[in-house]
């Protein structure tokens, strides 16, 4: 059974970069797409983007050039970097997979608060 | 403002059926088969309930069904049970390649 687990700092200062990693167990990154989704407190879901196992990426244009995703197949992990964060980036961040168009697997989520 | 429009709330009594709508455009829901529905209980991660408009993942009760007509997709929950009380989100792929979510519907079991 595939399981995903997000990890990273729970507190990030404004203007700094939010960095999260998703560890995948019970399956391989290969041949699939891996995504990031977030949910501000009390609000709905927002798709941030995905990275295909080849390294091809697709991002939500609302994030403009602030977002970058990468993967490390040797560690079976993929990562999210979101730069120049503001309070509006405070959210629970979920990693998911294994398809571009749906998320059969989602991590438990990790709350990231942007505050000085 | 969410790209896909869902009613903020829906309700029904145990045993009844309830349908939640998800309205998009001809550039997403209307043209694409990759419409999904997620259930989210408070404090939990979303769970995939329906994919590709009508398909149920293994383990999802057949009380949950999906459909689509034009630019509107729908999730129907039949034989409502107390544990169905949750937030439900639709999502769709789009011509631009991005995934859109609806704003979510809070389903209450009266």
Coordinates of N, CA and C in Angstrom, one line a residue:
Chain A
X1 N 0.8 -1.2 0.0 CA 0.0 0.0 0.0 C 0.9 1.2 0.0
X2 N 0.6 2.1 -0.9 CA 1.4 3.3 -1.1 C 1.1 4.3 0.0
X3 N 2.1 4.9 0.7 CA 1.9 5.9 1.7 C 2.8 7.1 1.4
X4 N 2.2 8.3 1.7 CA 3.0 9.5 1.5 C 3.1 10.2 2.8
X5 N 4.2 10.9 3.0 CA 4.4 11.6 4.3 C 5.2 12.9 4.0
X6 N 4.5 14.0 4.3 CA 5.1 15.3 4.2 C 6.1 15.6 5.4
X7 N 7.1 16.4 5.1 CA 8.0 16.8 6.2 C 8.6 18.2 5.8
X8 N 8.9 19.0 6.8 CA 9.5 20.3 6.6 C 9.1 21.2 7.8
X9 N 9.7 22.4 7.7 CA 9.4 23.4 8.8 C 7.9 23.8 8.9
X10 N 7.4 23.9 10.1 CA 6.1 24.3 10.3 C 5.9 25.8 10.4
X11 N 7.0 26.5 10.4 CA 7.0 28.0 10.5 C 8.0 28.6 9.6
X12 N 7.6 29.5 8.7 CA 8.5 30.2 7.8 C 8.3 31.7 7.9
X13 N 9.3 32.4 7.8 CA 9.2 33.9 7.9 C 8.8 34.5 6.5
X14 N 8.1 35.6 6.6 CA 7.7 36.2 5.3 C 8.9 36.6 4.5
X15 N 8.7 36.4 3.2 CA 9.8 36.7 2.2 C 10.7 35.5 2.0
X16 N 10.7 34.6 2.9 CA 11.6 33.4 2.8 C 11.0 32.3 1.9
X17 N 11.7 31.2 1.8 CA 11.3 30.1 1.0 C 10.8 28.9 1.8
X18 N 9.6 28.5 1.4 CA 9.0 27.3 2.1 C 9.5 26.1 1.3
X19 N 10.0 25.1 2.1 CA 10.5 23.9 1.5 C 9.9 22.7 2.2
X20 N 9.3 21.8 1.4 CA 8.7 20.6 1.9 C 9.1 19.4 1.1
X21 N 9.2 18.3 1.8 CA 9.6 17.0 1.1 C 8.5 16.0 1.4
X22 N 8.2 15.2 0.3 CA 7.2 14.1 0.5 C 7.9 12.8 0.3
X23 N 7.9 11.9 1.3 CA 8.5 10.6 1.2 C 7.4 9.6 0.8
X24 N 7.7 8.8 -0.2 CA 6.8 7.8 -0.7 C 7.3 6.4 -0.3
X25 N 6.4 5.7 0.3 CA 6.7 4.3 0.7 C 5.7 3.3 0.1
X26 N 6.1 2.1 -0.1 CA 5.2 1.1 -0.7 C 5.0 1.2 -2.2
X27 N 5.8 2.1 -2.8 CA 5.7 2.2 -4.3 C 6.8 3.0 -4.8
X28 N 6.9 3.1 -6.1 CA 8.0 3.8 -6.7 C 7.5 5.1 -7.4
X29 N 8.4 6.1 -7.4 CA 8.0 7.4 -8.1 C 7.9 7.1 -9.6
X30 N 8.6 6.1 -10.1 CA 8.7 5.9 -11.5 C 7.3 5.7 -12.2
X31 N 7.2 6.2 -13.4 CA 6.0 6.1 -14.2 C 4.8 6.9 -13.8
X32 N 5.0 7.7 -12.8 CA 3.8 8.4 -12.3 C 4.1 9.9 -12.1
X33 N 3.0 10.6 -11.8 CA 3.1 12.1 -11.5 C 2.8 12.3 -10.1
X34 N 3.5 13.3 -9.5 CA 3.4 13.6 -8.1 C 3.1 15.0 -7.8
X35 N 2.1 15.3 -7.0 CA 1.5 16.6 -6.9 C 1.6 17.2 -5.5
X36 N 1.4 18.5 -5.5 CA 1.2 19.3 -4.2 C -0.1 20.0 -4.3
X37 N -0.8 20.0 -3.2 CA -2.1 20.7 -3.0 C -2.0 21.3 -1.6
X38 N -2.7 22.5 -1.5 CA -2.7 23.1 -0.2 C -4.1 23.6 0.1
X39 N -4.3 23.8 1.4 CA -5.6 24.2 1.9 C -5.4 25.2 3.1
X40 N -5.7 26.5 2.8 CA -5.6 27.5 3.8 C -6.6 27.2 4.9
X41 N -6.3 27.6 6.2 CA -7.3 27.2 7.3 C -8.7 27.7 7.0
X42 N -9.6 26.7 7.1 CA -11.0 27.0 6.9 C -11.4 27.2 5.4
X43 N -10.5 27.0 4.5 CA -10.8 27.2 3.1 C -10.7 25.9 2.3
X44 N -10.9 26.1 1.0 CA -10.9 25.0 0.1 C -9.5 24.6 -0.4
X45 N -9.5 23.6 -1.3 CA -8.3 23.0 -1.8 C -7.8 23.8 -3.0
X46 N -6.4 23.9 -3.1 CA -5.8 24.6 -4.3 C -4.7 23.7 -4.8
X47 N -4.7 23.4 -6.1 CA -3.7 22.6 -6.7 C -2.5 23.5 -7.0
X48 N -1.3 23.0 -6.6 CA -0.1 23.8 -6.8 C 0.7 23.4 -8.1
X49 N 0.6 22.1 -8.4 CA 1.3 21.6 -9.5 C 1.7 20.1 -9.4
X50 N 2.4 19.6 -10.4 CA 2.8 18.2 -10.4 C 4.2 18.1 -11.0
X51 N 4.9 17.1 -10.7 CA 6.1 16.7 -11.3 C 6.0 15.3 -11.8
X52 N 6.3 15.0 -13.1 CA 6.3 13.7 -13.6 C 7.6 13.1 -13.3
X53 N 7.7 11.7 -13.3 CA 8.9 11.0 -12.8 C 10.1 11.4 -13.7
X54 N 9.8 11.9 -14.9 CA 10.9 12.3 -15.8 C 11.5 13.6 -15.4
X55 N 10.8 14.3 -14.6 CA 11.2 15.7 -14.2 C 10.4 16.8 -14.8
X56 N 9.5 16.4 -15.8 CA 8.6 17.4 -16.4 C 7.7 18.0 -15.3
X57 N 7.5 19.3 -15.3 CA 6.6 19.9 -14.3 C 5.5 20.7 -15.0
X58 N 4.4 20.9 -14.2 CA 3.3 21.8 -14.5 C 2.9 22.5 -13.3
X59 N 2.9 23.8 -13.3 CA 2.6 24.5 -12.1 C 1.3 25.4 -12.3
X60 N 0.7 25.7 -11.2 CA -0.5 26.6 -11.2 C 0.0 28.0 -11.5
X61 N -0.5 28.6 -12.6 CA 0.0 29.9 -13.0 C -0.3 31.0 -11.9
X62 N -1.2 30.7 -11.0 CA -1.5 31.7 -9.9 C -0.3 31.9 -9.0
X63 N 0.6 30.9 -9.0 CA 1.8 31.0 -8.2 C 2.9 31.7 -8.9
X64 N 2.7 32.0 -10.2 CA 3.7 32.6 -11.1 C 5.0 31.9 -11.0
X65 N 6.1 32.6 -10.8 CA 7.4 32.0 -10.8 C 7.9 31.6 -9.4
X66 N 7.0 31.6 -8.4 CA 7.5 31.3 -7.0 C 7.6 29.9 -6.7
X67 N 7.1 29.0 -7.6 CA 7.0 27.6 -7.2 C 8.0 26.8 -8.0
X68 N 8.6 25.8 -7.4 CA 9.5 24.8 -8.1 C 9.3 23.5 -7.4
X69 N 9.3 22.4 -8.2 CA 9.2 21.1 -7.7 C 10.4 20.2 -8.2
X70 N 10.8 19.3 -7.4 CA 11.9 18.4 -7.9 C 11.7 17.0 -7.3
X71 N 12.4 16.1 -7.8 CA 12.3 14.7 -7.2 C 13.6 14.1 -7.1
X72 N 13.7 13.1 -6.2 CA 14.9 12.4 -5.9 C 14.5 10.9 -5.9
X73 N 14.7 10.3 -7.1 CA 14.2 8.9 -7.2 C 15.0 7.9 -6.4
X74 N 16.3 8.3 -6.1 CA 17.1 7.4 -5.2 C 16.5 7.3 -3.8
X75 N 15.9 8.4 -3.4 CA 15.3 8.4 -2.0 C 13.8 8.2 -2.0
X76 N 13.3 8.1 -3.2 CA 11.8 8.0 -3.4 C 11.1 9.2 -2.7
X77 N 11.6 10.4 -3.0 CA 11.1 11.6 -2.5 C 10.8 12.6 -3.6
X78 N 9.9 13.5 -3.3 CA 9.8 14.7 -4.2 C 9.6 15.9 -3.3
X79 N 9.9 17.1 -3.8 CA 9.9 18.3 -3.0 C 9.2 19.4 -3.6
X80 N 8.8 20.4 -2.7 CA 8.2 21.6 -3.1 C 9.0 22.8 -2.6
X81 N 9.3 23.8 -3.4 CA 9.9 25.0 -2.9 C 8.9 26.1 -3.3
X82 N 8.6 27.0 -2.4 CA 7.7 28.1 -2.7 C 8.4 29.4 -2.1
X83 N 8.8 30.3 -3.0 CA 9.6 31.4 -2.6 C 8.8 32.6 -2.3
X84 N 9.4 33.6 -1.6 CA 8.8 34.9 -1.3 C 7.4 34.7 -0.7
X85 N 7.4 33.9 0.3 CA 6.1 33.6 1.0 C 5.5 34.8 1.7
X86 N 4.2 34.8 1.8 CA 3.5 35.8 2.6 C 2.5 35.1 3.5
X87 N 1.8 35.8 4.3 CA 0.8 35.2 5.2 C -0.3 34.4 4.4
X88 N -0.5 34.8 3.1 CA -1.5 34.1 2.3 C -1.1 32.7 1.9
X89 N 0.2 32.4 2.1 CA 0.7 31.0 1.9 C 0.6 30.1 3.1
X90 N 0.0 30.6 4.2 CA -0.2 29.8 5.3 C -1.3 28.8 5.0
X91 N -1.0 27.5 5.2 CA -2.0 26.5 4.7 C -1.5 25.1 5.2
X92 N -2.4 24.1 5.1 CA -2.0 22.7 5.2 C -1.5 22.3 3.8
X93 N -0.4 21.8 3.7 CA 0.2 21.3 2.4 C 0.1 19.8 2.3
X94 N -0.5 19.3 1.3 CA -0.6 17.9 1.0 C 0.2 17.5 -0.2
X95 N 0.9 16.4 -0.1 CA 1.5 15.8 -1.3 C 0.6 14.6 -1.8
X96 N 0.5 14.4 -3.1 CA -0.4 13.4 -3.6 C 0.1 12.8 -4.9
X97 N -0.5 11.7 -5.2 CA -0.2 11.0 -6.5 C -1.2 9.9 -6.7
X98 N -1.0 9.0 -7.7 CA 0.2 9.0 -8.6 C -0.1 9.5 -10.0
X99 N -1.3 10.2 -10.2 CA -1.7 10.6 -11.5 C -1.7 12.2 -11.6
X100 N -1.6 12.7 -12.8 CA -1.7 14.1 -13.0 C -3.1 14.6 -12.7
X101 N -4.1 13.8 -13.0 CA -5.5 14.2 -13.0 C -6.3 13.8 -11.7
X102 N -5.7 13.0 -10.9 CA -6.4 12.6 -9.7 C -5.4 12.1 -8.6
X103 N -5.9 12.1 -7.4 CA -4.9 11.8 -6.3 C -5.5 10.6 -5.5
X104 N -5.1 9.4 -5.9 CA -5.5 8.2 -5.2 C -4.9 8.2 -3.8
X105 N -3.7 8.8 -3.7 CA -3.0 8.8 -2.4 C -2.7 10.2 -2.0
X106 N -2.9 10.5 -0.8 CA -2.6 11.8 -0.2 C -1.9 11.7 1.1
X107 N -0.9 12.5 1.4 CA -0.3 12.5 2.7 C -1.3 13.0 3.7
X108 N -0.9 12.9 5.0 CA -1.7 13.4 6.1 C -1.8 14.9 6.1
X109 N -0.8 15.6 5.4 CA -0.8 17.0 5.4 C 0.1 17.6 6.5
X110 N 0.7 18.7 6.2 CA 1.5 19.4 7.2 C 1.2 20.9 7.2
X111 N 0.9 21.5 8.4 CA 0.6 22.9 8.5 C 1.8 23.7 8.4
X112 N 1.9 24.7 7.5 CA 2.9 25.6 7.4 C 2.4 27.0 7.6
X113 N 2.9 27.7 8.6 CA 2.5 29.0 9.0 C 3.6 30.0 8.6
X114 N 3.2 31.1 7.9 CA 4.1 32.1 7.5 C 3.9 33.3 8.5
X115 N 4.9 33.5 9.3 CA 4.8 34.5 10.3 C 6.2 34.9 10.8
X116 N 6.4 36.2 11.2 CA 7.7 36.6 11.7 C 7.8 36.3 13.2
Chain B
X1 N -11.9 33.2 -5.4 CA -13.0 32.7 -6.2 C -12.6 31.4 -6.8
X2 N -13.4 30.3 -6.6 CA -13.0 29.0 -7.1 C -13.4 28.9 -8.6
X3 N -12.6 28.1 -9.3 CA -12.8 27.9 -10.7 C -14.0 27.1 -11.0
X4 N -14.3 26.1 -10.1 CA -15.5 25.3 -10.3 C -16.5 25.7 -9.2
X5 N -17.8 25.7 -9.5 CA -18.8 26.2 -8.6 C -19.5 25.1 -7.9
X6 N -19.5 25.0 -6.6 CA -20.3 24.1 -5.8 C -21.2 24.8 -4.9
X7 N -22.3 24.2 -4.5 CA -23.1 24.8 -3.5 C -22.4 24.7 -2.1
X8 N -22.4 25.7 -1.3 CA -21.7 25.7 0.0 C -22.2 24.6 0.9
X9 N -23.4 24.2 0.8 CA -24.0 23.3 1.7 C -25.0 22.4 1.1
X10 N -25.2 21.2 1.6 CA -26.2 20.3 1.2 C -26.6 19.4 2.5
X11 N -27.8 18.9 2.5 CA -28.2 18.1 3.6 C -29.2 17.1 3.2
X12 N -29.3 16.1 4.1 CA -30.3 15.0 3.9 C -30.5 14.2 5.2
X13 N -31.5 13.5 5.3 CA -31.7 12.6 6.4 C -31.2 11.2 6.1
X14 N -30.9 10.5 7.2 CA -30.3 9.1 7.0 C -31.3 8.3 6.1
X15 N -30.6 7.6 5.1 CA -31.4 6.8 4.2 C -31.8 7.5 2.9
X16 N -31.8 8.9 3.0 CA -32.2 9.6 1.8 C -31.0 9.7 0.8
X17 N -31.3 10.3 -0.3 CA -30.2 10.6 -1.3 C -30.0 12.1 -1.4
X18 N -28.8 12.5 -1.7 CA -28.5 13.9 -1.9 C -27.5 14.0 -3.1
X19 N -27.7 15.0 -3.9 CA -26.8 15.3 -5.0 C -26.1 16.6 -4.9
X20 N -24.8 16.6 -5.1 CA -24.0 17.8 -5.1 C -23.5 18.1 -6.5
X21 N -23.7 19.4 -6.9 CA -23.3 19.8 -8.2 C -22.0 20.4 -8.3
X22 N -21.4 20.4 -9.4 CA -20.0 21.1 -9.7 C -20.1 21.6 -11.1
X23 N -20.1 22.9 -11.2 CA -20.3 23.6 -12.5 C -19.0 24.2 -12.9
X24 N -18.6 23.9 -14.1 CA -17.4 24.5 -14.7 C -17.8 25.1 -16.0
X25 N -16.9 25.0 -17.0 CA -17.0 25.5 -18.3 C -16.7 24.5 -19.4
X26 N -16.9 24.9 -20.6 CA -16.6 24.0 -21.7 C -15.1 23.7 -21.9
X27 N -14.3 24.5 -21.1 CA -12.8 24.3 -21.1 C -12.3 23.3 -20.0
X28 N -13.2 22.9 -19.2 CA -12.8 22.0 -18.1 C -13.8 20.9 -18.0
X29 N -14.8 21.0 -17.1 CA -15.7 19.9 -16.9 C -16.4 19.5 -18.2
X30 N -16.8 20.5 -19.0 CA -17.6 20.1 -20.2 C -16.8 19.3 -21.2
X31 N -15.5 19.5 -21.2 CA -14.7 18.9 -22.3 C -13.9 17.7 -21.8
X32 N -13.6 17.6 -20.5 CA -12.7 16.6 -20.0 C -13.4 15.5 -19.2
X33 N -12.8 14.3 -19.3 CA -13.4 13.2 -18.5 C -12.8 13.1 -17.2
X34 N -11.7 13.9 -16.9 CA -11.0 13.7 -15.6 C -11.6 14.5 -14.5
X35 N -12.9 14.2 -14.2 CA -13.6 14.9 -13.1 C -13.5 13.9 -11.9
X36 N -13.1 14.4 -10.8 CA -13.0 13.6 -9.5 C -13.7 14.3 -8.4
X37 N -14.0 13.4 -7.4 CA -14.7 13.9 -6.2 C -13.9 13.4 -5.0
X38 N -13.8 14.3 -4.0 CA -13.0 14.0 -2.8 C -13.9 14.2 -1.5
X39 N -13.8 13.4 -0.6 CA -14.5 13.5 0.7 C -13.4 13.9 1.8
X40 N -13.7 14.9 2.6 CA -12.8 15.3 3.6 C -13.5 15.5 5.0
X41 N -13.1 14.7 5.9 CA -13.6 14.8 7.3 C -12.7 15.8 8.0
X42 N -13.3 16.5 9.0 CA -12.5 17.5 9.7 C -11.2 17.0 10.2
X43 N -10.1 17.8 9.9 CA -8.8 17.5 10.4 C -8.1 16.3 9.6
X44 N -8.8 15.8 8.6 CA -8.2 14.7 7.8 C -7.9 15.1 6.4
X45 N -7.1 14.3 5.7 CA -6.8 14.5 4.3 C -7.9 14.2 3.5
X46 N -8.1 14.8 2.3 CA -9.1 14.4 1.4 C -9.0 13.0 1.0
X47 N -10.1 12.3 0.6 CA -10.1 10.9 0.2 C -10.8 10.9 -1.2
X48 N -10.2 10.2 -2.2 CA -10.8 10.1 -3.5 C -12.0 9.2 -3.4
X49 N -13.1 9.7 -3.9 CA -14.4 8.9 -3.9 C -14.8 8.5 -5.3
X50 N -14.6 9.4 -6.3 CA -15.0 9.2 -7.7 C -13.9 9.7 -8.6
X51 N -13.5 9.0 -9.6 CA -12.6 9.5 -10.6 C -13.1 9.3 -12.0
X52 N -12.7 10.1 -13.0 CA -13.1 10.0 -14.3 C -14.6 9.9 -14.4
X53 N -15.2 10.9 -13.7 CA -16.7 11.2 -13.7 C -17.5 10.1 -13.0
X54 N -17.3 8.8 -13.3 CA -18.2 7.8 -12.8 C -17.6 6.7 -12.0
X55 N -16.2 6.6 -12.0 CA -15.5 5.4 -11.5 C -15.3 5.6 -10.0
X56 N -15.5 4.5 -9.3 CA -15.3 4.4 -7.8 C -14.0 3.6 -7.6
X57 N -13.0 4.2 -6.8 CA -11.9 3.4 -6.4 C -12.3 2.2 -5.5
X58 N -11.4 1.2 -5.5 CA -11.7 0.1 -4.6 C -11.9 0.5 -3.2
X59 N -13.0 0.0 -2.6 CA -13.2 0.3 -1.2 C -14.3 1.4 -1.0
X60 N -14.6 2.1 -2.0 CA -15.6 3.2 -1.8 C -17.0 2.6 -2.0
X61 N -17.9 2.8 -1.1 CA -19.2 2.2 -1.2 C -19.9 2.6 -2.5
X62 N -20.8 1.6 -3.0 CA -21.5 1.9 -4.2 C -22.7 2.9 -4.0
X63 N -22.8 3.4 -2.7 CA -23.8 4.4 -2.5 C -23.3 5.7 -3.1
X64 N -22.1 5.8 -3.4 CA -21.5 7.0 -4.0 C -21.4 6.8 -5.6
X65 N -22.0 7.8 -6.3 CA -22.0 7.7 -7.7 C -21.8 9.1 -8.3
X66 N -21.2 9.1 -9.5 CA -20.9 10.3 -10.2 C -21.5 10.3 -11.6
X67 N -21.8 11.5 -12.1 CA -22.3 11.7 -13.4 C -21.9 13.1 -13.9
X68 N -22.2 13.3 -15.2 CA -21.9 14.6 -15.8 C -22.9 14.9 -16.9
X69 N -23.3 16.2 -17.0 CA -24.1 16.6 -18.1 C -23.7 18.0 -18.5
X70 N -23.2 18.1 -19.7 CA -22.7 19.4 -20.2 C -21.5 19.9 -19.3
X71 N -21.6 21.1 -18.8 CA -20.5 21.7 -18.0 C -20.7 21.4 -16.5
X72 N -21.7 20.5 -16.1 CA -21.9 20.3 -14.7 C -21.8 18.8 -14.4
X73 N -20.9 18.5 -13.4 CA -20.7 17.2 -12.8 C -21.5 17.1 -11.5
X74 N -21.9 15.9 -11.2 CA -22.7 15.7 -10.0 C -22.2 14.5 -9.2
X75 N -22.3 14.6 -7.9 CA -22.0 13.5 -7.0 C -23.3 13.2 -6.3
X76 N -23.7 11.9 -6.3 CA -24.9 11.5 -5.6 C -24.5 10.5 -4.5
X77 N -25.0 10.8 -3.3 CA -24.8 9.9 -2.2 C -26.2 9.3 -1.9
X78 N -26.3 8.0 -2.0 CA -27.6 7.4 -1.8 C -27.6 6.7 -0.4
X79 N -28.7 6.5 0.2 CA -28.8 5.8 1.5 C -27.8 6.5 2.5
X80 N -28.0 7.8 2.7 CA -27.2 8.6 3.5 C -26.9 7.9 4.9
X81 N -25.7 8.0 5.3 CA -25.3 7.5 6.6 C -24.6 8.6 7.4
X82 N -24.6 8.5 8.7 CA -24.0 9.5 9.5 C -22.5 9.8 9.1
X83 N -21.8 8.8 8.8 CA -20.4 8.9 8.5 C -20.2 9.6 7.1
X84 N -21.2 9.9 6.4 CA -21.1 10.6 5.1 C -21.0 12.1 5.3
X85 N -21.3 12.5 6.6 CA -21.2 14.0 6.9 C -19.7 14.4 6.8
X86 N -19.5 15.3 5.8 CA -18.1 15.7 5.5 C -18.2 16.8 4.5
X87 N -17.0 17.4 4.2 CA -16.9 18.3 3.0 C -16.5 17.5 1.8
X88 N -17.1 17.9 0.7 CA -16.9 17.3 -0.6 C -16.4 18.3 -1.6
X89 N -15.3 17.9 -2.3 CA -14.7 18.8 -3.3 C -14.7 18.0 -4.7
X90 N -15.0 18.8 -5.7 CA -14.9 18.3 -7.1 C -13.6 18.8 -7.6
X91 N -13.0 18.1 -8.6 CA -11.9 18.7 -9.3 C -12.0 18.3 -10.8
X92 N -11.3 19.0 -11.6 CA -11.4 18.7 -13.1 C -10.1 19.1 -13.7
X93 N -9.7 18.4 -14.7 CA -8.6 18.8 -15.6 C -9.1 19.9 -16.5
X94 N -8.2 20.6 -17.2 CA -8.7 21.7 -18.0 C -7.8 21.8 -19.3
X95 N -8.3 22.6 -20.2 CA -7.5 22.8 -21.5 C -6.1 23.3 -21.2
X96 N -6.0 24.0 -20.2 CA -4.6 24.6 -19.9 C -3.7 23.6 -19.2
X97 N -4.3 22.4 -18.8 CA -3.4 21.4 -18.2 C -3.4 21.5 -16.7
X98 N -4.0 22.5 -16.1 CA -4.0 22.6 -14.7 C -5.2 21.9 -14.1
X99 N -5.2 21.6 -12.8 CA -6.3 20.9 -12.1 C -7.0 22.0 -11.3
X100 N -8.3 22.0 -11.5 CA -9.1 23.0 -10.8 C -10.0 22.3 -9.7
X101 N -10.1 22.9 -8.6 CA -11.0 22.4 -7.6 C -12.2 23.3 -7.4
X102 N -13.3 22.7 -6.9 CA -14.5 23.5 -6.5 C -14.2 24.0 -5.1
X103 N -15.1 24.9 -4.7 CA -15.0 25.5 -3.4 C -15.4 24.6 -2.3
X104 N -16.0 23.5 -2.6 CA -16.3 22.6 -1.5 C -17.8 22.7 -1.1
X105 N -18.4 21.6 -0.7 CA -19.8 21.5 -0.2 C -19.8 20.8 1.1
X106 N -20.3 21.4 2.1 CA -20.5 20.8 3.4 C -21.8 20.0 3.4
X107 N -21.6 18.7 3.5 CA -22.8 17.8 3.6 C -23.1 17.5 5.0
X108 N -24.4 17.8 5.4 CA -24.9 17.5 6.7 C -25.9 16.4 6.7
X109 N -25.8 15.4 7.6 CA -26.7 14.4 7.7 C -27.6 14.7 8.9
X110 N -28.9 15.0 8.6 CA -29.7 15.6 9.7 C -30.2 14.5 10.7

